[in-house]
């Protein structure tokens, strides 16, 4: 067993304040156990930050994932990065409430292991929790990265003050996470519901998940890149630029993607009835307005939903949502001391 302890209910005095991304001064006095480390493990990079509940991110660093070098090579680099940031922050490990880790899913939260064969090949079954707990002697929590990003946005970003909240993350794939009654929504056995695999077109592209026409297989960065390549339109970025110039083939691919966004939004809105729908991920840096318009059009047509009560918003924390969410989860850890 990993020795994980249950998450305490959200405590108002522990939430990260809106706009709490300022750098606290090194060694700034904050009350004991109001400090945590957040780690966000993705397919290409690993972000690490020391976070204080009162001051937000204190120090942060990003290292390459180097997934091909294997899990065993990554663990000491993560441990070393945490040690360095603790030093730079003027903190010692025993001051930490805990360490939170978000990792590209799926993950086994109970065993603390990584299970993603697509983004982290060769890392399956890797226990990332035990080495950090052994190195720092503090509780360590592992969750799906989409859930951690949602936590970050709900504590300090676009979801703050809203409930329920759904966050969709557009990148290489499409991730989705929901907060309901202050808790991250989990399925059977505590598993993370995978909203990117809501099917919106049974005749659409075959997906690795086992069905066809998934939201992710039509509107993700990799889906757009594949469609662009098949039509000689370059990569996803070039495709979207060509669509803006009204190139017919590019416009058609984008229209299909936006139709998928609207259909998936329709399903998610009717299944979960969120007060706020957050769109985040790298693709939203440049294309938020286009994708948000598609989502908002579905919301506006949803006659069964309370009129005017569902809002669509852009993620506010960018690529820091993951580390902030992971740290906020750690700050809410209940210890047995
Ligand atoms: Zn799928």
mmCIF file of N, CA, C and O and ligand atoms in Angstrom, residues 194 196-199 205-217, ligand 1:
data_model
loop_
_atom_site.group_PDB
_atom_site.id
_atom_site.type_symbol
_atom_site.label_atom_id
_atom_site.label_comp_id
_atom_site.label_asym_id
_atom_site.label_seq_id
_atom_site.Cartn_x
_atom_site.Cartn_y
_atom_site.Cartn_z
ATOM 1 N N UNK A 194 -13.214 9.646 -18.584
ATOM 2 C CA UNK A 194 -12.422 10.127 -19.716
ATOM 3 C C UNK A 194 -13.317 10.806 -20.746
ATOM 4 O O UNK A 194 -13.770 10.190 -21.701
ATOM 5 N N UNK A 196 -12.739 12.887 -23.078
ATOM 6 C CA UNK A 196 -12.232 12.991 -24.450
ATOM 7 C C UNK A 196 -12.739 11.866 -25.330
ATOM 8 O O UNK A 196 -12.662 11.944 -26.558
ATOM 9 N N UNK A 197 -13.272 10.821 -24.703
ATOM 10 C CA UNK A 197 -13.746 9.677 -25.482
ATOM 11 C C UNK A 197 -15.265 9.597 -25.522
ATOM 12 O O UNK A 197 -15.828 8.533 -25.802
ATOM 13 N N UNK A 198 -15.925 10.719 -25.292
ATOM 14 C CA UNK A 198 -17.344 10.826 -25.626
ATOM 15 C C UNK A 198 -17.439 10.744 -27.145
ATOM 16 O O UNK A 198 -16.782 11.502 -27.857
ATOM 17 N N UNK A 199 -18.221 9.805 -27.651
ATOM 18 C CA UNK A 199 -18.326 9.642 -29.104
ATOM 19 C C UNK A 199 -19.338 10.636 -29.662
ATOM 20 O O UNK A 199 -20.462 10.739 -29.165
ATOM 21 N N UNK A 205 -13.438 8.798 -37.242
ATOM 22 C CA UNK A 205 -12.195 8.014 -37.211
ATOM 23 C C UNK A 205 -12.194 6.995 -36.071
ATOM 24 O O UNK A 205 -12.732 7.247 -34.995
ATOM 25 N N UNK A 206 -11.581 5.846 -36.340
ATOM 26 C CA UNK A 206 -11.439 4.815 -35.322
ATOM 27 C C UNK A 206 -10.502 5.332 -34.230
ATOM 28 O O UNK A 206 -9.470 5.943 -34.530
ATOM 29 N N UNK A 207 -10.869 5.101 -32.971
ATOM 30 C CA UNK A 207 -10.052 5.591 -31.855
ATOM 31 C C UNK A 207 -9.418 4.418 -31.123
ATOM 32 O O UNK A 207 -9.994 3.326 -31.064
ATOM 33 N N UNK A 208 -8.254 4.650 -30.529
ATOM 34 C CA UNK A 208 -7.558 3.593 -29.787
ATOM 35 C C UNK A 208 -8.337 3.104 -28.578
ATOM 36 O O UNK A 208 -8.054 2.053 -28.011
ATOM 37 N N UNK A 209 -9.358 3.887 -28.150
ATOM 38 C CA UNK A 209 -10.119 3.503 -26.956
ATOM 39 C C UNK A 209 -11.090 2.370 -27.241
ATOM 40 O O UNK A 209 -11.610 1.758 -26.311
ATOM 41 N N UNK A 210 -11.383 2.110 -28.527
ATOM 42 C CA UNK A 210 -12.265 0.996 -28.838
ATOM 43 C C UNK A 210 -13.521 1.378 -29.591
ATOM 44 O O UNK A 210 -14.307 0.504 -29.967
ATOM 45 N N UNK A 211 -13.746 2.674 -29.811
ATOM 46 C CA UNK A 211 -14.911 3.059 -30.603
ATOM 47 C C UNK A 211 -14.484 4.052 -31.685
ATOM 48 O O UNK A 211 -13.294 4.225 -31.941
ATOM 49 N N UNK A 212 -15.453 4.686 -32.318
ATOM 50 C CA UNK A 212 -15.153 5.596 -33.427
ATOM 51 C C UNK A 212 -15.746 6.973 -33.169
ATOM 52 O O UNK A 212 -16.749 7.109 -32.469
ATOM 53 N N UNK A 213 -15.123 7.967 -33.786
ATOM 54 C CA UNK A 213 -15.672 9.321 -33.747
ATOM 55 C C UNK A 213 -15.652 9.969 -32.385
ATOM 56 O O UNK A 213 -16.519 10.773 -32.041
ATOM 57 N N UNK A 214 -14.625 9.634 -31.576
ATOM 58 C CA UNK A 214 -14.510 10.283 -30.270
ATOM 59 C C UNK A 214 -14.235 11.772 -30.451
ATOM 60 O O UNK A 214 -13.616 12.198 -31.420
ATOM 61 N N UNK A 215 -14.685 12.536 -29.483
ATOM 62 C CA UNK A 215 -14.379 13.955 -29.385
ATOM 63 C C UNK A 215 -12.875 14.170 -29.631
ATOM 64 O O UNK A 215 -12.470 14.980 -30.465
ATOM 65 N N UNK A 216 -12.050 13.384 -28.930
ATOM 66 C CA UNK A 216 -10.598 13.537 -29.042
ATOM 67 C C UNK A 216 -10.089 13.227 -30.443
ATOM 68 O O UNK A 216 -9.153 13.859 -30.929
ATOM 69 N N UNK A 217 -10.719 12.241 -31.104
ATOM 70 C CA UNK A 217 -10.210 11.841 -32.416
ATOM 71 C C UNK A 217 -10.641 12.810 -33.507
ATOM 72 O O UNK A 217 -10.258 12.658 -34.665
HETATM 73 ZN ZN1 LIG B 1 -11.729 7.269 -28.027
#
